[in-house]
mmCIF file of C-alpha atoms in Angstrom:
data_model
loop_
_atom_site.group_PDB
_atom_site.id
_atom_site.type_symbol
_atom_site.label_atom_id
_atom_site.label_comp_id
_atom_site.label_asym_id
_atom_site.label_seq_id
_atom_site.Cartn_x
_atom_site.Cartn_y
_atom_site.Cartn_z
ATOM 1 C CA UNK O 1469 -16.149 9.789 3.475
ATOM 2 C CA UNK O 1470 -12.779 9.663 5.782
ATOM 3 C CA UNK O 1471 -12.826 9.500 9.382
ATOM 4 C CA UNK O 1472 -9.853 12.017 8.632
ATOM 5 C CA UNK O 1473 -11.679 14.423 7.124
ATOM 6 C CA UNK O 1474 -14.189 13.986 10.259
ATOM 7 C CA UNK O 1475 -12.804 14.278 12.698
ATOM 8 C CA UNK O 1476 -10.023 17.245 11.886
ATOM 9 C CA UNK O 1477 -9.964 19.134 14.986
ATOM 10 C CA UNK O 1478 -11.805 17.234 17.092
ATOM 11 C CA UNK O 1479 -10.762 16.899 21.050
ATOM 12 C CA UNK O 1480 -9.186 13.163 21.435
ATOM 13 C CA UNK O 1481 -11.279 13.207 24.293
ATOM 14 C CA UNK O 1482 -14.114 13.181 22.018
ATOM 15 C CA UNK O 1483 -12.299 11.270 19.468
ATOM 16 C CA UNK O 1484 -13.544 7.310 20.535
ATOM 17 C CA UNK O 1485 -17.246 8.150 21.134
ATOM 18 C CA UNK O 1486 -17.361 10.352 17.606
ATOM 19 C CA UNK O 1487 -15.887 7.470 15.964
ATOM 20 C CA UNK O 1488 -18.583 4.527 17.662
ATOM 21 C CA UNK O 1489 -21.170 7.544 16.676
ATOM 22 C CA UNK O 1490 -19.456 6.906 12.576
ATOM 23 C CA UNK O 1491 -19.484 3.407 13.235
ATOM 24 C CA UNK O 1492 -23.430 3.280 13.423
ATOM 25 C CA UNK O 1493 -24.074 5.140 10.395
ATOM 26 C CA UNK O 1494 -21.433 3.901 8.308
ATOM 27 C CA UNK O 1495 -23.478 0.131 8.528
ATOM 28 C CA UNK O 1496 -26.859 2.046 7.600
ATOM 29 C CA UNK O 1497 -24.644 3.458 4.264
ATOM 30 C CA UNK O 1498 -25.973 1.252 1.359
ATOM 31 C CA UNK O 1499 -23.165 -0.269 -0.822
ATOM 32 C CA UNK O 1500 -23.166 -1.414 -4.115
ATOM 33 C CA UNK O 1501 -20.847 -2.951 -6.749
ATOM 34 C CA UNK O 1502 -20.455 -1.406 -10.306
ATOM 35 C CA UNK O 1503 -17.276 -1.373 -12.934
ATOM 36 C CA UNK O 1504 -15.931 2.164 -12.182
ATOM 37 C CA UNK O 1505 -12.852 0.926 -15.049
ATOM 38 C CA UNK O 1506 -14.084 4.059 -17.241
ATOM 39 C CA UNK O 1507 -13.856 6.677 -14.183
ATOM 40 C CA UNK O 1508 -17.654 7.302 -14.854
ATOM 41 C CA UNK O 1509 -20.108 6.235 -12.399
ATOM 42 C CA UNK O 1510 -24.742 6.229 -14.116
ATOM 43 C CA UNK O 1511 -26.650 7.072 -11.240
ATOM 44 C CA UNK O 1512 -29.822 6.624 -12.993
ATOM 45 C CA UNK O 1513 -30.786 3.705 -16.136
ATOM 46 C CA UNK O 1514 -29.217 4.146 -19.201
ATOM 47 C CA UNK O 1515 -31.914 3.864 -21.910
ATOM 48 C CA UNK O 1516 -30.817 3.416 -26.218
ATOM 49 C CA UNK O 1517 -33.723 5.392 -28.471
ATOM 50 C CA UNK O 1518 -36.437 2.609 -27.640
ATOM 51 C CA UNK O 1519 -36.589 2.851 -23.682
ATOM 52 C CA UNK O 1520 -34.020 0.074 -23.288
ATOM 53 C CA UNK O 1521 -32.036 -0.590 -20.214
ATOM 54 C CA UNK O 1522 -28.526 -0.669 -21.819
ATOM 55 C CA UNK O 1523 -26.344 0.252 -18.305
ATOM 56 C CA UNK O 1524 -27.911 0.262 -14.767
ATOM 57 C CA UNK O 1525 -27.930 3.186 -12.828
ATOM 58 C CA UNK O 1526 -26.218 2.496 -9.125
ATOM 59 C CA UNK O 1527 -29.165 4.013 -7.546
ATOM 60 C CA UNK O 1528 -31.632 1.745 -9.299
ATOM 61 C CA UNK O 1529 -33.317 -0.358 -6.174
ATOM 62 C CA UNK O 1530 -31.927 2.125 -3.425
ATOM 63 C CA UNK O 1531 -33.493 4.237 -1.311
ATOM 64 C CA UNK O 1532 -31.148 7.624 -2.572
ATOM 65 C CA UNK O 1533 -32.984 10.071 -5.008
ATOM 66 C CA UNK O 1534 -31.200 11.570 -7.706
ATOM 67 C CA UNK O 1535 -31.942 14.962 -5.938
ATOM 68 C CA UNK O 1536 -30.369 13.613 -2.608
ATOM 69 C CA UNK O 1537 -26.825 13.745 -4.233
ATOM 70 C CA UNK O 1538 -24.605 17.412 -3.098
ATOM 71 C CA UNK O 1539 -20.780 16.092 -4.132
ATOM 72 C CA UNK O 1540 -19.347 13.124 -4.416
ATOM 73 C CA UNK O 1541 -15.767 11.483 -2.874
ATOM 74 C CA UNK O 1542 -13.997 9.530 -5.401
ATOM 75 C CA UNK O 1543 -11.303 7.207 -3.924
ATOM 76 C CA UNK O 1544 -8.397 5.997 -6.265
ATOM 77 C CA UNK O 1545 -5.612 3.885 -5.558
ATOM 78 C CA UNK O 1546 -2.325 4.991 -8.041
ATOM 79 C CA UNK O 1547 0.521 2.972 -10.176
ATOM 80 C CA UNK O 1548 4.443 3.286 -9.905
ATOM 81 C CA UNK O 1549 4.409 6.621 -12.101
ATOM 82 C CA UNK O 1550 1.937 8.611 -10.457
ATOM 83 C CA UNK O 1551 3.530 7.677 -7.208
ATOM 84 C CA UNK O 1552 6.965 8.489 -8.643
ATOM 85 C CA UNK O 1553 5.673 12.063 -9.903
ATOM 86 C CA UNK O 1554 3.255 13.002 -6.671
ATOM 87 C CA UNK O 1555 6.817 12.154 -4.962
ATOM 88 C CA UNK O 1556 8.423 14.110 -7.097
ATOM 89 C CA UNK O 1557 6.211 17.317 -7.151
ATOM 90 C CA UNK O 1558 5.228 16.728 -10.401
ATOM 91 C CA UNK O 1559 2.027 18.019 -12.011
ATOM 92 C CA UNK O 1560 -0.566 15.671 -12.420
ATOM 93 C CA UNK O 1561 -3.899 17.404 -12.795
ATOM 94 C CA UNK O 1562 -7.616 16.096 -14.092
ATOM 95 C CA UNK O 1563 -11.140 16.586 -13.907
ATOM 96 C CA UNK O 1564 -13.665 15.997 -11.422
ATOM 97 C CA UNK O 1565 -17.947 16.836 -12.171
ATOM 98 C CA UNK O 1566 -20.976 16.001 -13.336
ATOM 99 C CA UNK O 1567 -22.556 14.968 -16.758
ATOM 100 C CA UNK O 1568 -26.654 15.738 -16.929
ATOM 101 C CA UNK O 1569 -29.364 17.258 -18.395
ATOM 102 C CA UNK O 1570 -29.828 19.560 -15.432
ATOM 103 C CA UNK O 1571 -26.002 19.906 -15.047
ATOM 104 C CA UNK O 1572 -24.225 20.077 -18.385
ATOM 105 C CA UNK O 1573 -21.038 18.885 -18.279
ATOM 106 C CA UNK O 1574 -20.267 20.877 -15.232
ATOM 107 C CA UNK O 1575 -16.108 20.398 -14.226
ATOM 108 C CA UNK O 1576 -13.894 21.236 -12.046
ATOM 109 C CA UNK O 1577 -10.386 20.922 -12.003
ATOM 110 C CA UNK O 1578 -8.329 18.625 -9.693
ATOM 111 C CA UNK O 1579 -3.775 18.239 -8.112
ATOM 112 C CA UNK O 1580 -2.180 17.221 -6.043
ATOM 113 C CA UNK O 1581 -1.066 20.069 -5.466
ATOM 114 C CA UNK O 1582 -2.679 21.767 -2.433
ATOM 115 C CA UNK O 1583 -4.722 24.973 -3.420
ATOM 116 C CA UNK O 1584 -3.023 24.712 -7.434
ATOM 117 C CA UNK O 1585 -6.904 23.563 -8.675
ATOM 118 C CA UNK O 1586 -10.984 23.198 -7.195
ATOM 119 C CA UNK O 1587 -10.190 19.878 -5.756
ATOM 120 C CA UNK O 1588 -6.714 18.378 -4.190
ATOM 121 C CA UNK O 1589 -5.929 15.036 -3.962
ATOM 122 C CA UNK O 1590 -5.553 14.076 -0.079
ATOM 123 C CA UNK O 1591 -3.871 11.081 1.148
ATOM 124 C CA UNK O 1592 -5.920 8.019 2.386
ATOM 125 C CA UNK O 1593 -3.824 6.028 2.495
ATOM 126 C CA UNK O 1594 -0.119 4.748 1.450
ATOM 127 C CA UNK O 1595 -0.587 4.853 -2.329
ATOM 128 C CA UNK O 1596 -4.194 5.706 -2.453
ATOM 129 C CA UNK O 1597 -6.093 9.551 -2.213
ATOM 130 C CA UNK O 1598 -9.155 10.667 -1.901
ATOM 131 C CA UNK O 1599 -11.468 13.569 -4.434
ATOM 132 C CA UNK O 1600 -13.882 15.536 -2.880
ATOM 133 C CA UNK O 1601 -16.172 17.331 -4.516
ATOM 134 C CA UNK O 1602 -19.406 18.711 -2.069
ATOM 135 C CA UNK O 1603 -21.859 21.381 -1.814
ATOM 136 C CA UNK O 1604 -25.280 21.677 0.262
ATOM 137 C CA UNK O 1605 -27.600 21.976 -3.038
ATOM 138 C CA UNK O 1606 -28.993 19.072 -4.788
ATOM 139 C CA UNK O 1607 -26.874 18.605 -8.331
ATOM 140 C CA UNK O 1608 -28.990 16.962 -10.115
ATOM 141 C CA UNK O 1609 -33.080 16.867 -10.527
ATOM 142 C CA UNK O 1610 -34.942 13.985 -10.035
ATOM 143 C CA UNK O 1611 -36.704 15.109 -13.658
ATOM 144 C CA UNK O 1612 -32.843 14.319 -15.588
ATOM 145 C CA UNK O 1613 -32.661 11.709 -18.176
ATOM 146 C CA UNK O 1614 -29.157 10.828 -17.655
ATOM 147 C CA UNK O 1615 -27.029 11.631 -14.747
ATOM 148 C CA UNK O 1616 -23.170 11.081 -14.037
ATOM 149 C CA UNK O 1617 -20.617 12.073 -12.114
ATOM 150 C CA UNK O 1618 -16.541 11.257 -12.984
ATOM 151 C CA UNK O 1619 -13.321 11.124 -12.072
ATOM 152 C CA UNK O 1620 -10.638 12.506 -15.180
ATOM 153 C CA UNK O 1621 -6.699 11.860 -15.261
ATOM 154 C CA UNK O 1622 -5.270 13.979 -17.991
ATOM 155 C CA UNK O 1623 -1.695 13.182 -16.773
ATOM 156 C CA UNK O 1624 -0.734 10.113 -15.979
ATOM 157 C CA UNK O 1625 -2.706 6.797 -16.536
ATOM 158 C CA UNK O 1626 -2.071 3.906 -13.410
ATOM 159 C CA UNK O 1627 -4.957 5.385 -11.475
ATOM 160 C CA UNK O 1628 -7.101 1.747 -9.769
ATOM 161 C CA UNK O 1629 -11.354 3.098 -9.445
ATOM 162 C CA UNK O 1630 -12.293 1.837 -6.015
ATOM 163 C CA UNK O 1631 -14.854 4.033 -4.145
ATOM 164 C CA UNK O 1632 -17.641 6.426 -5.962
ATOM 165 C CA UNK O 1633 -19.350 7.691 -2.335
ATOM 166 C CA UNK O 1634 -22.237 9.491 -3.003
ATOM 167 C CA UNK O 1635 -22.572 12.840 -0.184
ATOM 168 C CA UNK O 1636 -25.636 14.317 0.822
ATOM 169 C CA UNK O 1637 -26.014 18.323 1.955
ATOM 170 C CA UNK O 1638 -24.016 17.929 5.325
ATOM 171 C CA UNK O 1639 -20.891 15.779 3.171
ATOM 172 C CA UNK O 1640 -22.462 12.777 5.181
ATOM 173 C CA UNK O 1641 -22.413 9.227 2.801
ATOM 174 C CA UNK O 1642 -25.203 8.489 0.923
ATOM 175 C CA UNK O 1643 -24.132 5.183 -1.111
ATOM 176 C CA UNK O 1644 -20.906 4.071 -1.457
ATOM 177 C CA UNK O 1645 -20.007 2.381 -4.849
ATOM 178 C CA UNK O 1646 -17.453 0.096 -4.788
ATOM 179 C CA UNK O 1647 -15.736 -1.591 -8.108
ATOM 180 C CA UNK O 1648 -16.731 -4.489 -9.279
ATOM 181 C CA UNK O 1649 -13.240 -5.744 -9.827
ATOM 182 C CA UNK O 1650 -12.196 -7.412 -7.059
ATOM 183 C CA UNK O 1651 -8.167 -6.261 -6.278
ATOM 184 C CA UNK O 1652 -4.942 -8.143 -5.347
ATOM 185 C CA UNK O 1653 -2.071 -7.889 -3.923
ATOM 186 C CA UNK O 1654 0.029 -8.375 -0.932
ATOM 187 C CA UNK O 1655 2.013 -6.816 2.185
ATOM 188 C CA UNK O 1656 5.541 -8.650 3.318
ATOM 189 C CA UNK O 1657 6.529 -7.262 6.949
ATOM 190 C CA UNK O 1658 10.108 -6.023 6.127
ATOM 191 C CA UNK O 1659 10.401 -4.473 9.392
ATOM 192 C CA UNK O 1660 13.269 -6.289 10.527
ATOM 193 C CA UNK O 1661 15.134 -4.971 8.080
ATOM 194 C CA UNK O 1662 16.978 -1.851 6.547
ATOM 195 C CA UNK O 1663 15.239 -1.030 3.478
ATOM 196 C CA UNK O 1664 17.496 0.219 0.411
ATOM 197 C CA UNK O 1665 15.116 1.243 -2.424
ATOM 198 C CA UNK O 1666 17.245 0.499 -5.775
ATOM 199 C CA UNK O 1667 17.317 2.586 -9.453
ATOM 200 C CA UNK O 1668 15.788 0.558 -11.875
ATOM 201 C CA UNK O 1669 16.734 1.037 -15.117
ATOM 202 C CA UNK O 1670 12.889 0.309 -16.171
ATOM 203 C CA UNK O 1671 10.416 -1.979 -15.086
ATOM 204 C CA UNK O 1672 10.117 -5.012 -17.450
ATOM 205 C CA UNK O 1673 7.725 -6.656 -19.010
ATOM 206 C CA UNK O 1674 5.671 -10.288 -18.562
ATOM 207 C CA UNK O 1675 7.925 -11.864 -21.058
ATOM 208 C CA UNK O 1676 8.280 -16.004 -22.132
ATOM 209 C CA UNK O 1677 11.293 -17.504 -22.194
ATOM 210 C CA UNK O 1678 11.588 -21.656 -22.286
ATOM 211 C CA UNK O 1679 7.432 -21.912 -23.250
ATOM 212 C CA UNK O 1680 6.932 -19.984 -19.412
ATOM 213 C CA UNK O 1681 6.477 -16.428 -18.746
ATOM 214 C CA UNK O 1682 8.556 -14.773 -16.148
ATOM 215 C CA UNK O 1683 9.004 -11.210 -15.427
ATOM 216 C CA UNK O 1684 12.874 -10.480 -15.682
ATOM 217 C CA UNK O 1685 14.749 -8.309 -12.728
ATOM 218 C CA UNK O 1686 17.947 -8.575 -14.138
ATOM 219 C CA UNK O 1687 18.477 -11.790 -16.877
ATOM 220 C CA UNK O 1688 22.626 -11.586 -18.020
ATOM 221 C CA UNK O 1689 21.901 -12.987 -21.096
ATOM 222 C CA UNK O 1690 18.249 -11.441 -22.076
ATOM 223 C CA UNK O 1691 18.500 -7.630 -24.061
ATOM 224 C CA UNK O 1692 18.677 -4.027 -22.470
ATOM 225 C CA UNK O 1693 15.381 -4.121 -20.850
ATOM 226 C CA UNK O 1694 15.758 -6.870 -18.853
ATOM 227 C CA UNK O 1695 18.023 -6.222 -16.722
ATOM 228 C CA UNK O 1696 16.659 -3.478 -14.472
ATOM 229 C CA UNK O 1697 19.428 -3.243 -11.547
ATOM 230 C CA UNK O 1698 23.293 -2.581 -10.590
ATOM 231 C CA UNK O 1699 23.951 -6.411 -9.613
ATOM 232 C CA UNK O 1700 26.464 -4.415 -6.539
ATOM 233 C CA UNK O 1701 23.951 -2.854 -4.895
ATOM 234 C CA UNK O 1702 23.170 -5.963 -3.586
ATOM 235 C CA UNK O 1703 27.025 -6.386 -2.235
ATOM 236 C CA UNK O 1704 26.633 -7.793 2.114
ATOM 237 C CA UNK O 1705 22.539 -8.114 2.160
ATOM 238 C CA UNK O 1706 20.143 -10.405 3.460
ATOM 239 C CA UNK O 1707 17.787 -10.173 1.715
ATOM 240 C CA UNK O 1708 15.656 -8.897 -1.731
ATOM 241 C CA UNK O 1709 12.384 -7.803 -1.693
ATOM 242 C CA UNK O 1710 11.153 -7.438 -5.629
ATOM 243 C CA UNK O 1711 7.265 -5.773 -5.546
ATOM 244 C CA UNK O 1712 5.870 -5.863 -9.473
ATOM 245 C CA UNK O 1713 1.738 -4.858 -11.250
ATOM 246 C CA UNK O 1714 -0.199 -7.040 -12.346
ATOM 247 C CA UNK O 1715 -3.430 -5.794 -14.467
ATOM 248 C CA UNK O 1716 -5.476 -8.252 -16.671
ATOM 249 C CA UNK O 1717 -5.309 -11.047 -13.857
ATOM 250 C CA UNK O 1718 -7.964 -13.174 -14.589
ATOM 251 C CA UNK O 1719 -6.690 -16.666 -13.414
ATOM 252 C CA UNK O 1720 -4.974 -17.600 -10.321
ATOM 253 C CA UNK O 1721 -0.701 -17.677 -11.366
ATOM 254 C CA UNK O 1722 1.940 -17.778 -8.896
ATOM 255 C CA UNK O 1723 5.275 -16.288 -8.419
ATOM 256 C CA UNK O 1724 8.493 -17.123 -7.611
ATOM 257 C CA UNK O 1725 11.723 -15.341 -7.414
ATOM 258 C CA UNK O 1726 14.455 -17.544 -9.158
ATOM 259 C CA UNK O 1727 17.701 -15.963 -8.128
ATOM 260 C CA UNK O 1728 21.350 -17.458 -9.001
ATOM 261 C CA UNK O 1729 24.606 -15.468 -8.233
ATOM 262 C CA UNK O 1730 27.569 -16.231 -10.562
ATOM 263 C CA UNK O 1731 30.721 -16.360 -7.570
ATOM 264 C CA UNK O 1732 32.164 -19.631 -6.842
ATOM 265 C CA UNK O 1733 29.680 -22.008 -4.719
ATOM 266 C CA UNK O 1734 27.620 -18.956 -4.411
ATOM 267 C CA UNK O 1735 23.013 -19.469 -3.625
ATOM 268 C CA UNK O 1736 21.075 -19.615 -6.072
ATOM 269 C CA UNK O 1737 17.148 -20.526 -5.901
ATOM 270 C CA UNK O 1738 14.955 -22.031 -8.619
ATOM 271 C CA UNK O 1739 11.689 -22.635 -7.467
ATOM 272 C CA UNK O 1740 10.233 -25.255 -4.589
ATOM 273 C CA UNK O 1741 12.244 -28.659 -4.376
ATOM 274 C CA UNK O 1742 14.971 -27.882 -6.997
ATOM 275 C CA UNK O 1743 17.956 -30.136 -5.722
ATOM 276 C CA UNK O 1744 20.069 -27.505 -6.621
ATOM 277 C CA UNK O 1745 19.152 -23.637 -4.153
ATOM 278 C CA UNK O 1746 20.928 -23.805 -1.799
ATOM 279 C CA UNK O 1747 21.780 -20.567 -0.107
ATOM 280 C CA UNK O 1748 18.665 -18.761 0.384
ATOM 281 C CA UNK O 1749 14.992 -19.137 0.561
ATOM 282 C CA UNK O 1750 12.165 -18.086 -0.574
ATOM 283 C CA UNK O 1751 8.183 -18.859 -1.221
ATOM 284 C CA UNK O 1752 5.390 -18.297 -4.543
ATOM 285 C CA UNK O 1753 3.061 -15.980 -4.079
ATOM 286 C CA UNK O 1754 -0.202 -16.785 -5.968
ATOM 287 C CA UNK O 1755 -1.414 -13.797 -7.814
ATOM 288 C CA UNK O 1756 -5.027 -14.123 -7.969
ATOM 289 C CA UNK O 1757 -6.036 -10.559 -8.867
ATOM 290 C CA UNK O 1758 -4.501 -6.923 -10.644
ATOM 291 C CA UNK O 1759 -2.681 -5.739 -7.543
ATOM 292 C CA UNK O 1760 0.710 -5.271 -6.466
ATOM 293 C CA UNK O 1761 2.516 -7.988 -5.247
ATOM 294 C CA UNK O 1762 6.041 -8.149 -3.740
ATOM 295 C CA UNK O 1763 8.040 -11.393 -3.087
ATOM 296 C CA UNK O 1764 11.176 -12.130 -0.821
ATOM 297 C CA UNK O 1765 13.975 -13.778 -0.806
ATOM 298 C CA UNK O 1766 16.457 -14.175 2.677
ATOM 299 C CA UNK O 1767 19.647 -15.058 1.893
ATOM 300 C CA UNK O 1768 21.269 -17.576 4.648
ATOM 301 C CA UNK O 1769 24.573 -15.139 4.786
ATOM 302 C CA UNK O 1770 25.438 -11.970 4.108
ATOM 303 C CA UNK O 1771 25.498 -11.995 0.127
ATOM 304 C CA UNK O 1772 28.662 -11.782 -1.831
ATOM 305 C CA UNK O 1773 28.200 -9.636 -5.615
ATOM 306 C CA UNK O 1774 31.665 -11.708 -7.207
ATOM 307 C CA UNK O 1775 30.933 -10.593 -10.974
ATOM 308 C CA UNK O 1776 27.195 -10.293 -12.022
ATOM 309 C CA UNK O 1777 23.468 -12.661 -10.925
ATOM 310 C CA UNK O 1778 20.372 -13.738 -12.415
ATOM 311 C CA UNK O 1779 17.013 -12.325 -11.183
ATOM 312 C CA UNK O 1780 13.587 -13.331 -12.129
ATOM 313 C CA UNK O 1781 10.194 -13.083 -11.068
ATOM 314 C CA UNK O 1782 8.947 -17.067 -12.600
ATOM 315 C CA UNK O 1783 5.843 -19.097 -13.050
ATOM 316 C CA UNK O 1784 4.541 -22.157 -14.684
ATOM 317 C CA UNK O 1785 2.055 -19.903 -16.330
ATOM 318 C CA UNK O 1786 2.960 -21.486 -20.204
ATOM 319 C CA UNK O 1787 2.785 -19.033 -23.764
ATOM 320 C CA UNK O 1788 3.800 -19.522 -27.206
ATOM 321 C CA UNK O 1789 4.848 -16.164 -27.111
ATOM 322 C CA UNK O 1790 4.525 -13.076 -25.536
ATOM 323 C CA UNK O 1791 1.118 -12.372 -27.735
ATOM 324 C CA UNK O 1792 -0.060 -14.535 -26.181
ATOM 325 C CA UNK O 1793 -0.132 -13.438 -22.715
ATOM 326 C CA UNK O 1794 -3.461 -12.458 -21.177
ATOM 327 C CA UNK O 1795 -2.014 -10.428 -18.791
ATOM 328 C CA UNK O 1796 0.714 -7.663 -18.338
ATOM 329 C CA UNK O 1797 3.016 -7.434 -15.069
ATOM 330 C CA UNK O 1798 5.903 -5.050 -14.706
ATOM 331 C CA UNK O 1799 9.000 -4.322 -10.839
ATOM 332 C CA UNK O 1800 8.042 -0.976 -9.540
ATOM 333 C CA UNK O 1801 10.566 -1.689 -6.668
ATOM 334 C CA UNK O 1802 13.363 -3.899 -5.772
ATOM 335 C CA UNK O 1803 14.822 -2.976 -2.374
ATOM 336 C CA UNK O 1804 17.950 -4.237 -1.023
ATOM 337 C CA UNK O 1805 17.752 -5.260 2.559
ATOM 338 C CA UNK O 1806 20.098 -5.191 5.893
ATOM 339 C CA UNK O 1807 19.777 -7.300 9.085
ATOM 340 C CA UNK O 1808 19.158 -4.593 12.013
ATOM 341 C CA UNK O 1809 21.244 -5.342 15.214
ATOM 342 C CA UNK O 1810 19.654 -6.983 17.372
ATOM 343 C CA UNK O 1811 19.039 -5.537 20.532
ATOM 344 C CA UNK O 1812 21.272 -6.139 23.396
ATOM 345 C CA UNK O 1813 20.240 -8.750 25.842
ATOM 346 C CA UNK O 1814 19.093 -7.087 29.149
ATOM 347 C CA UNK O 1815 21.348 -8.339 32.458
ATOM 348 C CA UNK O 1816 19.976 -10.413 34.696
ATOM 349 C CA UNK O 1817 17.483 -8.353 37.305
ATOM 350 C CA UNK O 1818 19.544 -10.098 40.140
ATOM 351 C CA UNK O 1819 22.597 -8.391 38.818
ATOM 352 C CA UNK O 1820 20.312 -5.027 38.061
ATOM 353 C CA UNK O 1821 18.933 -4.795 41.408
ATOM 354 C CA UNK O 1822 22.349 -4.626 42.944
ATOM 355 C CA UNK O 1823 22.527 -1.382 45.344
ATOM 356 C CA UNK O 1824 26.128 0.298 44.918
ATOM 357 C CA UNK O 1825 27.006 3.925 46.085
ATOM 358 C CA UNK O 1826 26.495 6.113 43.534
ATOM 359 C CA UNK O 1827 29.821 7.579 43.779
ATOM 360 C CA UNK O 1828 31.307 5.134 42.049
ATOM 361 C CA UNK O 1829 28.457 4.237 39.372
ATOM 362 C CA UNK O 1830 28.300 5.813 35.747
ATOM 363 C CA UNK O 1831 25.149 3.591 34.703
ATOM 364 C CA UNK O 1832 21.657 4.266 35.724
ATOM 365 C CA UNK O 1833 18.913 1.829 35.601
ATOM 366 C CA UNK O 1834 15.018 2.304 36.769
ATOM 367 C CA UNK O 1835 13.485 -0.597 38.545
ATOM 368 C CA UNK O 1836 9.472 -0.478 38.662
ATOM 369 C CA UNK O 1837 8.555 -1.449 41.580
ATOM 370 C CA UNK O 1838 4.505 -3.482 42.364
ATOM 371 C CA UNK O 1839 3.172 -1.269 45.293
ATOM 372 C CA UNK O 1840 0.910 -4.714 46.027
ATOM 373 C CA UNK O 1841 3.925 -7.112 46.968
ATOM 374 C CA UNK O 1842 6.604 -5.441 46.681
ATOM 375 C CA UNK O 1843 8.461 -7.537 44.040
ATOM 376 C CA UNK O 1844 10.774 -6.257 42.140
ATOM 377 C CA UNK O 1845 10.306 -6.346 38.202
ATOM 378 C CA UNK O 1846 13.423 -7.542 35.921
ATOM 379 C CA UNK O 1847 15.527 -4.500 34.454
ATOM 380 C CA UNK O 1848 14.857 -5.915 30.207
ATOM 381 C CA UNK O 1849 10.962 -4.752 31.857
ATOM 382 C CA UNK O 1850 12.087 -0.899 32.458
ATOM 383 C CA UNK O 1851 14.640 -1.216 29.728
ATOM 384 C CA UNK O 1852 11.603 -1.971 27.422
ATOM 385 C CA UNK O 1853 9.270 0.350 28.505
ATOM 386 C CA UNK O 1854 11.523 2.944 28.124
ATOM 387 C CA UNK O 1855 12.863 1.884 24.651
ATOM 388 C CA UNK O 1856 9.425 1.914 24.023
ATOM 389 C CA UNK O 1857 9.032 5.855 24.629
ATOM 390 C CA UNK O 1858 11.674 6.967 23.425
ATOM 391 C CA UNK O 1859 10.627 5.087 20.141
ATOM 392 C CA UNK O 1860 7.719 6.542 20.622
ATOM 393 C CA UNK O 1861 6.113 7.521 16.684
ATOM 394 C CA UNK O 1862 5.016 11.857 16.840
ATOM 395 C CA UNK O 1863 1.423 11.462 15.498
ATOM 396 C CA UNK O 1864 1.012 8.945 18.156
ATOM 397 C CA UNK O 1865 2.811 10.286 20.896
ATOM 398 C CA UNK O 1866 -0.473 11.238 22.974
ATOM 399 C CA UNK O 1867 -1.211 7.883 22.833
ATOM 400 C CA UNK O 1868 1.891 6.069 23.356
ATOM 401 C CA UNK O 1869 2.354 8.204 26.542
ATOM 402 C CA UNK O 1870 -0.932 7.413 27.834
ATOM 403 C CA UNK O 1871 -0.521 3.487 27.547
ATOM 404 C CA UNK O 1872 3.020 3.875 29.481
ATOM 405 C CA UNK O 1873 1.100 6.128 31.937
ATOM 406 C CA UNK O 1874 -1.540 3.478 32.756
ATOM 407 C CA UNK O 1875 1.473 1.348 33.249
ATOM 408 C CA UNK O 1876 3.473 2.967 35.794
ATOM 409 C CA UNK O 1877 -0.135 3.595 37.820
ATOM 410 C CA UNK O 1878 0.575 2.662 40.918
ATOM 411 C CA UNK O 1879 4.234 1.239 41.196
ATOM 412 C CA UNK O 1880 6.658 3.743 42.398
ATOM 413 C CA UNK O 1881 10.087 3.985 40.502
ATOM 414 C CA UNK O 1882 13.306 3.400 42.160
ATOM 415 C CA UNK O 1883 16.168 4.638 40.907
ATOM 416 C CA UNK O 1884 19.710 2.892 41.538
ATOM 417 C CA UNK O 1885 23.066 2.910 40.752
ATOM 418 C CA UNK O 1886 25.097 0.001 38.961
ATOM 419 C CA UNK O 1887 28.762 -0.193 39.558
ATOM 420 C CA UNK O 1888 30.844 -1.042 36.461
#
């Protein structure tokens, strides 16, 4: 169960204590692994007609009884197709429920549109959603000879099932069933850039070229399906970020951006150590499990686009034909990145603390004075504090302002004027 659901409506004063007690409770909640690929979890052993166990139930070996289960919380990660439809407000829906002798096929409908169906998908994190179905009465009978919990997506196919959490009558977790499939992916810090999402003409795919597997982003010599972007969109950029989604990865494989601009003496990159590399840099990323991976290409100077450009994700993985590639890949996002303006350098303490006639000034500074030894801190400190306060995230504003208050405790604030 997600903390955000449990703590809704609690006061800030009670939040810390509640989280501590939750953490203690979470430590007592058992976690098991299971194959969640199909979105169905067997709670008790499945047997054939001869009584031979064909699939082990997740309750086997735990202290949780079948009749303890009063609900489920299914956590999923959505892929690019679903994410785009959710963002656009398009319809995505499906079923969620139970299956056993005592329940029959018990189904509720879900969607991402608030109140449209019995269950609404609730955002847990970027790209991750929860579907919760709960009650106060036991769902199953201990006499059931089969019992399942499940979720189906009737609209799209790019759901990764992360966990099925079985809930008790109070909505607390009884057992967390996590996917036994390793999830990969990476995150790249793009906070130094202003990012513009580039419109893609498609998603591309893993394919063989000169015996090696690549994923084309823009290959001028390829087919139309190999040209996903418009080169002019990258005029003046300082970097390019390419995100791709990989599936059916069984062995680690390294991918890296290959790039060439067709302008005279333009930047290019053909792999680490290649003598033709110039004007840009990037690093290979190891794709070690299914997931979404981001690759970053940085330019030494703002890019000049004069004509076309070549851009792909290149690997050292060898295959004879496209049909021999054991995994799948597609490009889900390309961002044009420009560096944000660097903050203006702060002036010296001596200059900023100069006291002048207020009538001749049109710029004010706030100076923090340590009340214990009357040493004046630099104007840079006060400017930074003011800047942090002005950029407070609305959702965490109270905490940020509280932190600023602590920083100012015991200090006198002296307003002075500076002559220009």
